[in-house]
Amino acid sequence: MTHRARPRTRWITAATALLAAVAALAGGTGSGTAEAAAPGQRTQHIEYFAGPAAEPRQVSVPARPAEHDQAARRPARQAAVPAVRPLERTGPVSGRLDLVVMGDGYTADEQGDFAADAEEKLDAIFAVEPYRSYRGLFNVWLVDTVSAESGVSGDPTADVGKDTALGSAFFCDGLERLLCVDTDAVARYARLAPDADIVFVVANSAKYGGAGYSTADLPPTSPFHGVATMSSDNERSYLIGAHELGHSIGKLADEYQYPGYGAYPYAEEPATANLTLTRDPATAKWSRWAGVQDPTGSIVGTYEGGGYYETGIHRPTDTSLMRSLASPEFNVVGREAMIAGFYAYADALTSPVPTTEPVRGNRPIPVRLAPLTGLADLHLTWYVDGREVPWAAGARVVTPHALGVHGHGHRVTATVTDRSAALRNPVALARATNSLTWTIR
Ligand SMILES: [Zn+2]
């Protein structure tokens, strides 16, 4: 059982946790945690969402206690091998972002509820741009984790303990809305899916809550880049998942700040796309968007405050999904970084014909374009030895002979470019080009 009414270490001040989080952001190792935790105690930095309209914040909590880990290994639970099923399959694992959703606090009889809850969360997240337009770059896998008891610990009150597959618990480290999970257990289950780039844990609960774990604080062997937890029946909790993917896919910084946290202390320009030291929008890294009317409601410029600091650092818009969950939209700078992130993991162009072996000149080469919509604007072109074949543009299947290729060693290339108006940064545009090249024999 995972009764865990009381934190296992002393409460860590927000300032200490923030320093650690900022150190981690700056590329440090988060050494602030070592002194905050008991000797030998592993800690995790987690993003905490006090409410649907509250600004998130970073906290540092002890990693899940060992007793849950042992509970998760009990024979009774291992008897049931969880099923993995594709909820959405748009392309090969190698060419897609693979999102794995697992439930916690769902008994064997409640697996149908889990599937319905998972679909509802995903539909809400994929209603937000640019997830909406780029849904076709995702595969979604459901893992049917079976819990001994229905519901999760800490719901409705801190003294409630439930025996669940992933050890989800509200009141994590004393914070009511912080929904922690045993990330080691999550990693074990995630390995059952064909691939896991990102994991969502949906906890069977009507209480508002969730959490975001970033790569640095996951178990070292985790195959995935982030974990977001969210409660099942709260209609605003999906924004936690939408925000967390902003970090894990878009590598976006938090755009919020803390009162009294003062001036940004670093001289170096942040690596993230959505924070800058530059005060002048005309020379900021997002200058291509300066003056644009943004989906979040403001004009793109340089708004002071972000990355937890109040001054000396700027964000692109007054508010956004990376600043507050009260704003359900990314700004255009965030959108662009997200799309670039999608393409870092996924390819809009795939083909069943492998590029690893030479192909015959009369062999048809079919290609597939990811089913993208809205903001996406895909263009397919063909090249022979690097020279474009204009008449073949848009052709979904060609033969080398039809392209005029005869003889050994020539190369046929298919290139898909996304000319989305949501992309202006040359680095993002470069990411949005995918090519496949075959050698002809
Ligand atoms: Zn965040």
GROMACS .gro file of C-alpha atoms and ligand atoms in nm:
model
  442
    1MET     CA    1   0.000   0.000   0.000
    2THR     CA    2   0.117   0.350  -0.062
    3HIS     CA    3  -0.016   0.544   0.232
    4ARG     CA    4   0.197   0.849   0.225
    5ALA     CA    5   0.030   1.119   0.424
    6ARG     CA    6   0.349   1.294   0.526
    7PRO     CA    7   0.645   1.415   0.323
    8ARG     CA    8   0.956   1.209   0.381
    9THR     CA    9   1.195   1.497   0.388
   10ARG     CA   10   1.164   1.847   0.516
   11TRP     CA   11   0.984   2.090   0.297
   12ILE     CA   12   1.215   2.241   0.044
   13THR     CA   13   1.178   2.611  -0.004
   14ALA     CA   14   1.057   2.732  -0.337
   15ALA     CA   15   1.372   2.939  -0.375
   16THR     CA   16   1.600   2.637  -0.341
   17ALA     CA   17   1.396   2.441  -0.588
   18LEU     CA   18   1.397   2.731  -0.828
   19LEU     CA   19   1.771   2.771  -0.812
   20ALA     CA   20   1.805   2.404  -0.889
   21ALA     CA   21   1.557   2.427  -1.173
   22VAL     CA   22   1.733   2.728  -1.318
   23ALA     CA   23   2.070   2.559  -1.281
   24ALA     CA   24   1.928   2.263  -1.470
   25LEU     CA   25   1.796   2.494  -1.739
   26ALA     CA   26   2.134   2.662  -1.765
   27GLY     CA   27   2.294   2.326  -1.824
   28GLY     CA   28   2.413   2.268  -1.468
   29THR     CA   29   2.353   1.953  -1.274
   30GLY     CA   30   2.108   2.100  -1.029
   31SER     CA   31   2.346   2.078  -0.740
   32GLY     CA   32   2.099   2.268  -0.525
   33THR     CA   33   1.909   1.947  -0.469
   34ALA     CA   34   2.193   1.767  -0.302
   35GLU     CA   35   2.187   1.988   0.002
   36ALA     CA   36   1.808   1.999   0.013
   37ALA     CA   37   1.758   1.624   0.020
   38ALA     CA   38   1.849   1.377   0.290
   39PRO     CA   39   2.176   1.196   0.219
   40GLY     CA   40   2.128   0.935  -0.050
   41GLN     CA   41   1.776   1.051  -0.124
   42ARG     CA   42   1.705   1.107  -0.493
   43THR     CA   43   1.497   1.412  -0.571
   44GLN     CA   44   1.302   1.515  -0.876
   45HIS     CA   45   1.218   1.861  -1.002
   46ILE     CA   46   0.857   1.874  -1.096
   47GLU     CA   47   0.640   2.142  -1.239
   48TYR     CA   48   0.340   2.208  -1.022
   49PHE     CA   49   0.002   2.350  -1.121
   50ALA     CA   50  -0.192   2.485  -0.826
   51GLY     CA   51  -0.506   2.540  -1.030
   52PRO     CA   52  -0.640   2.580  -1.382
   53ALA     CA   53  -0.584   2.958  -1.377
   54ALA     CA   54  -0.276   2.971  -1.155
   55GLU     CA   55   0.073   3.020  -1.287
   56PRO     CA   56   0.274   2.700  -1.258
   57ARG     CA   57   0.589   2.672  -1.051
   58GLN     CA   58   0.885   2.443  -1.006
   59VAL     CA   59   0.921   2.231  -0.695
   60SER     CA   60   1.170   1.971  -0.587
   61VAL     CA   61   1.036   1.658  -0.419
   62PRO     CA   62   1.184   1.329  -0.304
   63ALA     CA   63   1.168   1.057  -0.569
   64ARG     CA   64   0.904   0.794  -0.500
   65PRO     CA   65   0.979   0.586  -0.192
   66ALA     CA   66   1.105   0.233  -0.230
   67GLU     CA   67   0.797   0.070  -0.081
   68HIS     CA   68   0.588   0.154  -0.386
   69ASP     CA   69   0.849   0.004  -0.607
   70GLN     CA   70   0.828  -0.317  -0.410
   71ALA     CA   71   0.450  -0.310  -0.417
   72ALA     CA   72   0.463  -0.275  -0.793
   73ARG     CA   73   0.666  -0.594  -0.818
   74ARG     CA   74   0.431  -0.808  -0.614
   75PRO     CA   75   0.330  -1.130  -0.795
   76ALA     CA   76  -0.040  -1.040  -0.790
   77ARG     CA   77   0.025  -0.738  -1.008
   78GLN     CA   78   0.266  -0.911  -1.238
   79ALA     CA   79   0.008  -1.179  -1.311
   80ALA     CA   80  -0.175  -0.946  -1.544
   81VAL     CA   81   0.037  -0.850  -1.843
   82PRO     CA   82  -0.090  -0.512  -1.953
   83ALA     CA   83  -0.213  -0.488  -2.307
   84VAL     CA   84  -0.067  -0.228  -2.541
   85ARG     CA   85  -0.286  -0.110  -2.825
   86PRO     CA   86  -0.251   0.159  -3.088
   87LEU     CA   87  -0.508   0.432  -3.045
   88GLU     CA   88  -0.379   0.622  -3.343
   89ARG     CA   89  -0.127   0.502  -3.594
   90THR     CA   90  -0.029   0.747  -3.866
   91GLY     CA   91   0.301   0.596  -3.976
   92PRO     CA   92   0.605   0.386  -3.891
   93VAL     CA   93   0.749   0.413  -3.541
   94SER     CA   94   1.076   0.542  -3.683
   95GLY     CA   95   0.904   0.831  -3.859
   96ARG     CA   96   0.665   0.940  -3.587
   97LEU     CA   97   0.648   1.093  -3.243
   98ASP     CA   98   0.528   0.809  -3.025
   99LEU     CA   99   0.306   0.924  -2.742
  100VAL     CA  100   0.227   0.663  -2.478
  101VAL     CA  101  -0.074   0.705  -2.254
  102MET     CA  102  -0.117   0.492  -1.943
  103GLY     CA  103  -0.384   0.500  -1.678
  104ASP     CA  104  -0.348   0.473  -1.303
  105GLY     CA  105  -0.615   0.386  -1.051
  106TYR     CA  106  -0.818   0.191  -1.305
  107THR     CA  107  -0.908  -0.164  -1.205
  108ALA     CA  108  -0.940  -0.452  -1.448
  109ASP     CA  109  -1.310  -0.370  -1.483
  110GLU     CA  110  -1.237  -0.005  -1.556
  111GLN     CA  111  -1.012  -0.038  -1.859
  112GLY     CA  112  -1.295   0.083  -2.083
  113ASP     CA  113  -1.318   0.397  -1.871
  114PHE     CA  114  -0.946   0.447  -1.910
  115ALA     CA  115  -0.961   0.428  -2.288
  116ALA     CA  116  -1.248   0.678  -2.296
  117ASP     CA  117  -1.069   0.915  -2.056
  118ALA     CA  118  -0.745   0.892  -2.253
  119GLU     CA  119  -0.920   0.973  -2.578
  120GLU     CA  120  -1.094   1.270  -2.423
  121LYS     CA  121  -0.762   1.413  -2.295
  122LEU     CA  122  -0.592   1.358  -2.630
  123ASP     CA  123  -0.876   1.519  -2.823
  124ALA     CA  124  -0.856   1.824  -2.597
  125ILE     CA  125  -0.479   1.853  -2.638
  126PHE     CA  126  -0.497   1.799  -3.012
  127ALA     CA  127  -0.749   2.082  -3.039
  128VAL     CA  128  -0.464   2.323  -2.948
  129GLU     CA  129  -0.240   2.450  -3.229
  130PRO     CA  130   0.005   2.339  -3.348
  131TYR     CA  131  -0.087   1.993  -3.212
  132ARG     CA  132  -0.407   2.012  -3.416
  133SER     CA  133  -0.240   2.060  -3.754
  134TYR     CA  134   0.042   1.816  -3.681
  135ARG     CA  135  -0.152   1.532  -3.522
  136GLY     CA  136  -0.055   1.325  -3.826
  137LEU     CA  137   0.306   1.315  -3.700
  138PHE     CA  138   0.199   1.127  -3.385
  139ASN     CA  139   0.137   0.765  -3.309
  140VAL     CA  140  -0.055   0.714  -2.986
  141TRP     CA  141  -0.027   0.396  -2.780
  142LEU     CA  142  -0.245   0.301  -2.485
  143VAL     CA  143  -0.101   0.085  -2.209
  144ASP     CA  144  -0.367  -0.085  -1.999
  145THR     CA  145  -0.208  -0.071  -1.657
  146VAL     CA  146  -0.432  -0.254  -1.412
  147SER     CA  147  -0.458  -0.128  -1.055
  148ALA     CA  148  -0.573  -0.326  -0.753
  149GLU     CA  149  -0.789  -0.038  -0.636
  150SER     CA  150  -0.995   0.226  -0.813
  151GLY     CA  151  -0.886   0.590  -0.776
  152VAL     CA  152  -0.553   0.729  -0.661
  153SER     CA  153  -0.391   0.824  -0.333
  154GLY     CA  154  -0.468   1.165  -0.189
  155ASP     CA  155  -0.816   1.183  -0.340
  156PRO     CA  156  -1.014   1.339  -0.190
  157THR     CA  157  -0.793   1.394   0.114
  158ALA     CA  158  -0.428   1.346   0.202
  159ASP     CA  159  -0.494   1.049   0.428
  160VAL     CA  160  -0.646   0.837   0.149
  161GLY     CA  161  -0.407   0.571   0.022
  162LYS     CA  162  -0.469   0.354  -0.282
  163ASP     CA  163  -0.282   0.055  -0.419
  164THR     CA  164  -0.229   0.147  -0.783
  165ALA     CA  165  -0.001   0.032  -1.061
  166LEU     CA  166   0.192   0.358  -1.090
  167GLY     CA  167   0.162   0.493  -0.736
  168SER     CA  168  -0.004   0.820  -0.840
  169ALA     CA  169  -0.068   1.049  -0.545
  170PHE     CA  170  -0.204   1.395  -0.488
  171PHE     CA  171  -0.062   1.594  -0.195
  172CYS     CA  172   0.283   1.504  -0.324
  173ASP     CA  173   0.524   1.653  -0.073
  174GLY     CA  174   0.226   1.820   0.092
  175LEU     CA  175   0.103   2.005  -0.219
  176GLU     CA  176  -0.260   1.913  -0.277
  177ARG     CA  177  -0.270   1.957  -0.656
  178LEU     CA  178   0.071   1.803  -0.718
  179LEU     CA  179   0.002   1.460  -0.868
  180CYS     CA  180   0.325   1.260  -0.845
  181VAL     CA  181   0.386   0.922  -0.996
  182ASP     CA  182   0.645   0.648  -0.958
  183THR     CA  183   0.855   0.728  -1.263
  184ASP     CA  184   1.043   0.398  -1.238
  185ALA     CA  185   0.712   0.213  -1.270
  186VAL     CA  186   0.617   0.442  -1.560
  187ALA     CA  187   0.944   0.356  -1.733
  188ARG     CA  188   0.882  -0.017  -1.691
  189TYR     CA  189   0.537   0.007  -1.847
  190ALA     CA  190   0.651   0.244  -2.122
  191ARG     CA  191   0.894  -0.021  -2.243
  192LEU     CA  192   0.595  -0.235  -2.341
  193ALA     CA  193   0.506   0.008  -2.620
  194PRO     CA  194   0.686  -0.014  -2.957
  195ASP     CA  195   0.840   0.325  -2.883
  196ALA     CA  196   0.788   0.596  -2.622
  197ASP     CA  197   0.901   0.952  -2.689
  198ILE     CA  198   0.658   1.112  -2.446
  199VAL     CA  199   0.443   0.956  -2.173
  200PHE     CA  200   0.112   1.077  -2.030
  201VAL     CA  201  -0.025   0.930  -1.711
  202VAL     CA  202  -0.400   0.976  -1.669
  203ALA     CA  203  -0.502   0.928  -1.306
  204ASN     CA  204  -0.855   0.812  -1.237
  205SER     CA  205  -0.977   1.114  -1.043
  206ALA     CA  206  -1.209   1.411  -1.068
  207LYS     CA  207  -0.976   1.627  -0.860
  208TYR     CA  208  -0.776   1.895  -1.046
  209GLY     CA  209  -0.407   1.817  -1.062
  210GLY     CA  210  -0.104   1.699  -1.250
  211ALA     CA  211   0.270   1.740  -1.281
  212GLY     CA  212   0.547   1.767  -1.536
  213TYR     CA  213   0.873   1.575  -1.518
  214SER     CA  214   1.150   1.679  -1.753
  215THR     CA  215   1.420   1.458  -1.895
  216ALA     CA  216   1.689   1.545  -1.644
  217ASP     CA  217   1.488   1.408  -1.353
  218LEU     CA  218   1.364   1.085  -1.502
  219PRO     CA  219   1.529   0.748  -1.434
  220PRO     CA  220   1.855   0.733  -1.634
  221THR     CA  221   1.732   0.449  -1.853
  222SER     CA  222   1.404   0.615  -1.949
  223PRO     CA  223   1.358   0.594  -2.323
  224PHE     CA  224   1.131   0.896  -2.327
  225HIS     CA  225   1.182   1.272  -2.299
  226GLY     CA  226   0.911   1.373  -2.059
  227VAL     CA  227   0.624   1.258  -1.841
  228ALA     CA  228   0.311   1.456  -1.771
  229THR     CA  229   0.048   1.347  -1.523
  230MET     CA  230  -0.307   1.474  -1.525
  231SER     CA  231  -0.634   1.385  -1.362
  232SER     CA  232  -0.895   1.214  -1.575
  233ASP     CA  233  -1.222   1.388  -1.505
  234ASN     CA  234  -1.111   1.747  -1.464
  235GLU     CA  235  -1.179   1.930  -1.788
  236ARG     CA  236  -0.887   2.172  -1.752
  237SER     CA  237  -0.616   1.923  -1.663
  238TYR     CA  238  -0.537   1.854  -2.031
  239LEU     CA  239  -0.357   2.190  -2.042
  240ILE     CA  240  -0.094   2.042  -1.812
  241GLY     CA  241  -0.012   1.791  -2.084
  242ALA     CA  242  -0.021   2.059  -2.354
  243HIS     CA  243   0.221   2.275  -2.152
  244GLU     CA  244   0.459   1.991  -2.067
  245LEU     CA  245   0.491   1.888  -2.429
  246GLY     CA  246   0.602   2.249  -2.484
  247HIS     CA  247   0.909   2.168  -2.277
  248SER     CA  248   0.977   1.817  -2.398
  249ILE     CA  249   0.906   1.864  -2.768
  250GLY     CA  250   0.954   2.237  -2.827
  251LYS     CA  251   1.237   2.279  -2.574
  252LEU     CA  252   1.047   2.589  -2.467
  253ALA     CA  253   1.125   2.773  -2.145
  254ASP     CA  254   0.866   2.867  -1.890
  255GLU     CA  255   0.752   3.222  -1.953
  256TYR     CA  256   0.638   3.281  -1.597
  257GLN     CA  257   0.819   3.464  -1.321
  258TYR     CA  258   0.809   3.479  -0.945
  259PRO     CA  259   0.739   3.791  -0.742
  260GLY     CA  260   1.055   3.902  -0.569
  261TYR     CA  261   1.278   3.680  -0.779
  262GLY     CA  262   1.453   3.981  -0.927
  263ALA     CA  263   1.686   4.020  -1.222
  264TYR     CA  264   1.797   3.747  -1.460
  265PRO     CA  265   2.149   3.666  -1.336
  266TYR     CA  266   2.315   3.524  -1.648
  267ALA     CA  267   2.500   3.716  -1.918
  268GLU     CA  268   2.449   3.453  -2.185
  269GLU     CA  269   2.151   3.453  -2.417
  270PRO     CA  270   1.916   3.164  -2.323
  271ALA     CA  271   1.920   2.877  -2.571
  272THR     CA  272   1.542   2.845  -2.564
  273ALA     CA  273   1.340   2.995  -2.849
  274ASN     CA  274   1.105   3.197  -2.628
  275LEU     CA  275   1.335   3.392  -2.395
  276THR     CA  276   1.585   3.662  -2.481
  277LEU     CA  277   1.805   3.917  -2.311
  278THR     CA  278   1.734   4.157  -2.598
  279ARG     CA  279   1.498   4.441  -2.522
  280ASP     CA  280   1.441   4.560  -2.879
  281PRO     CA  281   1.186   4.345  -3.069
  282ALA     CA  282   1.351   4.442  -3.399
  283THR     CA  283   1.674   4.266  -3.300
  284ALA     CA  284   1.535   3.991  -3.077
  285LYS     CA  285   1.577   3.629  -3.190
  286TRP     CA  286   1.206   3.629  -3.283
  287SER     CA  287   1.232   3.960  -3.476
  288ARG     CA  288   1.067   3.795  -3.777
  289TRP     CA  289   0.748   3.786  -3.571
  290ALA     CA  290   0.776   4.135  -3.419
  291GLY     CA  291   0.453   4.332  -3.448
  292VAL     CA  292   0.242   4.031  -3.544
  293GLN     CA  293  -0.103   3.997  -3.389
  294ASP     CA  294  -0.065   3.677  -3.189
  295PRO     CA  295  -0.319   3.400  -3.115
  296THR     CA  296  -0.268   3.469  -2.744
  297GLY     CA  297  -0.418   3.815  -2.787
  298SER     CA  298  -0.113   4.039  -2.776
  299ILE     CA  299   0.123   4.191  -3.032
  300VAL     CA  300   0.454   4.006  -3.051
  301GLY     CA  301   0.727   4.214  -2.892
  302THR     CA  302   0.955   4.183  -2.592
  303TYR     CA  303   0.770   4.158  -2.264
  304GLU     CA  304   0.988   4.176  -1.958
  305GLY     CA  305   0.987   3.879  -1.720
  306GLY     CA  306   1.012   3.506  -1.780
  307GLY     CA  307   1.220   3.202  -1.699
  308TYR     CA  308   1.123   3.267  -1.331
  309TYR     CA  309   1.290   3.612  -1.325
  310GLU     CA  310   1.121   3.949  -1.322
  311THR     CA  311   1.365   4.173  -1.506
  312GLY     CA  312   1.646   4.158  -1.760
  313ILE     CA  313   1.478   3.878  -1.955
  314HIS     CA  314   1.199   3.892  -2.210
  315ARG     CA  315   0.922   3.674  -2.351
  316PRO     CA  316   0.744   3.721  -2.686
  317THR     CA  317   0.390   3.793  -2.566
  318ASP     CA  318   0.208   3.912  -2.258
  319THR     CA  319   0.070   3.566  -2.187
  320SER     CA  320   0.074   3.219  -2.341
  321LEU     CA  321   0.037   2.853  -2.254
  322MET     CA  322   0.401   2.857  -2.139
  323ARG     CA  323   0.322   3.134  -1.890
  324SER     CA  324  -0.018   3.041  -1.751
  325LEU     CA  325  -0.268   2.764  -1.807
  326ALA     CA  326  -0.532   3.037  -1.812
  327SER     CA  327  -0.408   3.096  -2.168
  328PRO     CA  328  -0.476   2.785  -2.377
  329GLU     CA  329  -0.262   2.893  -2.677
  330PHE     CA  330   0.106   2.894  -2.761
  331ASN     CA  331   0.231   3.223  -2.901
  332VAL     CA  332   0.366   3.220  -3.258
  333VAL     CA  333   0.723   3.181  -3.132
  334GLY     CA  334   0.619   2.879  -2.927
  335ARG     CA  335   0.424   2.734  -3.221
  336GLU     CA  336   0.726   2.762  -3.445
  337ALA     CA  337   0.950   2.590  -3.188
  338MET     CA  338   0.690   2.316  -3.142
  339ILE     CA  339   0.669   2.246  -3.514
  340ALA     CA  340   1.050   2.238  -3.536
  341GLY     CA  341   1.039   1.996  -3.241
  342PHE     CA  342   0.784   1.773  -3.412
  343TYR     CA  343   1.018   1.746  -3.709
  344ALA     CA  344   1.313   1.669  -3.485
  345TYR     CA  345   1.137   1.346  -3.386
  346ALA     CA  346   0.918   1.277  -3.686
  347ASP     CA  347   0.931   1.282  -4.063
  348ALA     CA  348   0.649   1.400  -4.289
  349LEU     CA  349   0.793   1.177  -4.563
  350THR     CA  350   0.814   0.799  -4.538
  351SER     CA  351   0.838   0.517  -4.789
  352PRO     CA  352   0.795   0.140  -4.769
  353VAL     CA  353   1.098   0.108  -5.002
  354PRO     CA  354   1.412   0.104  -4.787
  355THR     CA  355   1.689   0.347  -4.876
  356THR     CA  356   1.955   0.111  -4.744
  357GLU     CA  357   1.971  -0.104  -5.056
  358PRO     CA  358   2.001  -0.009  -5.425
  359VAL     CA  359   1.677  -0.029  -5.623
  360ARG     CA  360   1.616  -0.139  -5.982
  361GLY     CA  361   1.542   0.124  -6.242
  362ASN     CA  362   1.196  -0.015  -6.314
  363ARG     CA  363   1.093  -0.047  -5.953
  364PRO     CA  364   0.805   0.178  -5.847
  365ILE     CA  365   0.901   0.392  -5.547
  366PRO     CA  366   0.594   0.500  -5.354
  367VAL     CA  367   0.618   0.771  -5.086
  368ARG     CA  368   0.375   0.868  -4.815
  369LEU     CA  369   0.310   1.211  -4.674
  370ALA     CA  370   0.198   1.243  -4.313
  371PRO     CA  371  -0.170   1.341  -4.294
  372LEU     CA  372  -0.113   1.699  -4.180
  373THR     CA  373  -0.373   1.974  -4.191
  374GLY     CA  374  -0.428   2.342  -4.113
  375LEU     CA  375  -0.099   2.520  -4.052
  376ALA     CA  376   0.102   2.259  -4.243
  377ASP     CA  377   0.174   2.312  -4.614
  378LEU     CA  378   0.361   2.015  -4.759
  379HIS     CA  379   0.528   2.017  -5.100
  380LEU     CA  380   0.682   1.708  -5.257
  381THR     CA  381   0.961   1.733  -5.512
  382TRP     CA  382   1.180   1.475  -5.686
  383TYR     CA  383   1.547   1.502  -5.777
  384VAL     CA  384   1.788   1.299  -5.987
  385ASP     CA  385   2.148   1.335  -5.878
  386GLY     CA  386   2.050   1.653  -5.698
  387ARG     CA  387   1.874   1.810  -5.998
  388GLU     CA  388   1.502   1.875  -5.965
  389VAL     CA  389   1.261   1.696  -6.200
  390PRO     CA  390   0.987   1.962  -6.216
  391TRP     CA  391   0.716   1.757  -6.388
  392ALA     CA  392   0.732   1.494  -6.110
  393ALA     CA  393   0.646   1.740  -5.833
  394GLY     CA  394   0.371   1.599  -5.614
  395ALA     CA  395   0.390   1.246  -5.761
  396ARG     CA  396   0.327   0.986  -5.488
  397VAL     CA  397   0.493   0.709  -5.687
  398VAL     CA  398   0.769   0.718  -5.949
  399THR     CA  399   1.002   0.475  -6.117
  400PRO     CA  400   1.365   0.574  -6.173
  401HIS     CA  401   1.319   0.498  -6.544
  402ALA     CA  402   1.025   0.739  -6.567
  403LEU     CA  403   1.248   1.006  -6.412
  404GLY     CA  404   1.495   0.943  -6.693
  405VAL     CA  405   1.744   0.747  -6.485
  406HIS     CA  406   1.928   0.470  -6.667
  407GLY     CA  407   2.243   0.304  -6.545
  408HIS     CA  408   2.415   0.236  -6.218
  409GLY     CA  409   2.486   0.465  -5.927
  410HIS     CA  410   2.246   0.748  -5.995
  411ARG     CA  411   2.053   0.883  -5.703
  412VAL     CA  412   1.680   0.950  -5.682
  413THR     CA  413   1.567   1.178  -5.401
  414ALA     CA  414   1.221   1.266  -5.275
  415THR     CA  415   1.198   1.580  -5.063
  416VAL     CA  416   0.905   1.710  -4.867
  417THR     CA  417   0.917   2.069  -4.749
  418ASP     CA  418   0.669   2.222  -4.511
  419ARG     CA  419   0.617   2.581  -4.626
  420SER     CA  420   0.392   2.655  -4.329
  421ALA     CA  421   0.328   3.023  -4.263
  422ALA     CA  422   0.388   2.931  -3.898
  423LEU     CA  423   0.758   2.889  -3.977
  424ARG     CA  424   0.981   3.193  -4.032
  425ASN     CA  425   1.303   3.101  -3.855
  426PRO     CA  426   1.552   2.948  -4.104
  427VAL     CA  427   1.656   2.684  -3.850
  428ALA     CA  428   1.292   2.576  -3.805
  429LEU     CA  429   1.237   2.582  -4.181
  430ALA     CA  430   1.542   2.361  -4.233
  431ARG     CA  431   1.402   2.112  -3.983
  432ALA     CA  432   1.076   2.107  -4.176
  433THR     CA  433   1.241   1.949  -4.479
  434ASN     CA  434   1.262   1.570  -4.501
  435SER     CA  435   1.437   1.376  -4.778
  436LEU     CA  436   1.480   1.012  -4.878
  437THR     CA  437   1.747   0.909  -5.130
  438TRP     CA  438   1.771   0.579  -5.319
  439THR     CA  439   2.068   0.460  -5.518
  440ILE     CA  440   1.981   0.297  -5.849
  441ARG     CA  441   2.142  -0.028  -5.959
  442ZN      ZN  442   0.659   2.461  -1.755
   0.00000   0.00000   0.00000
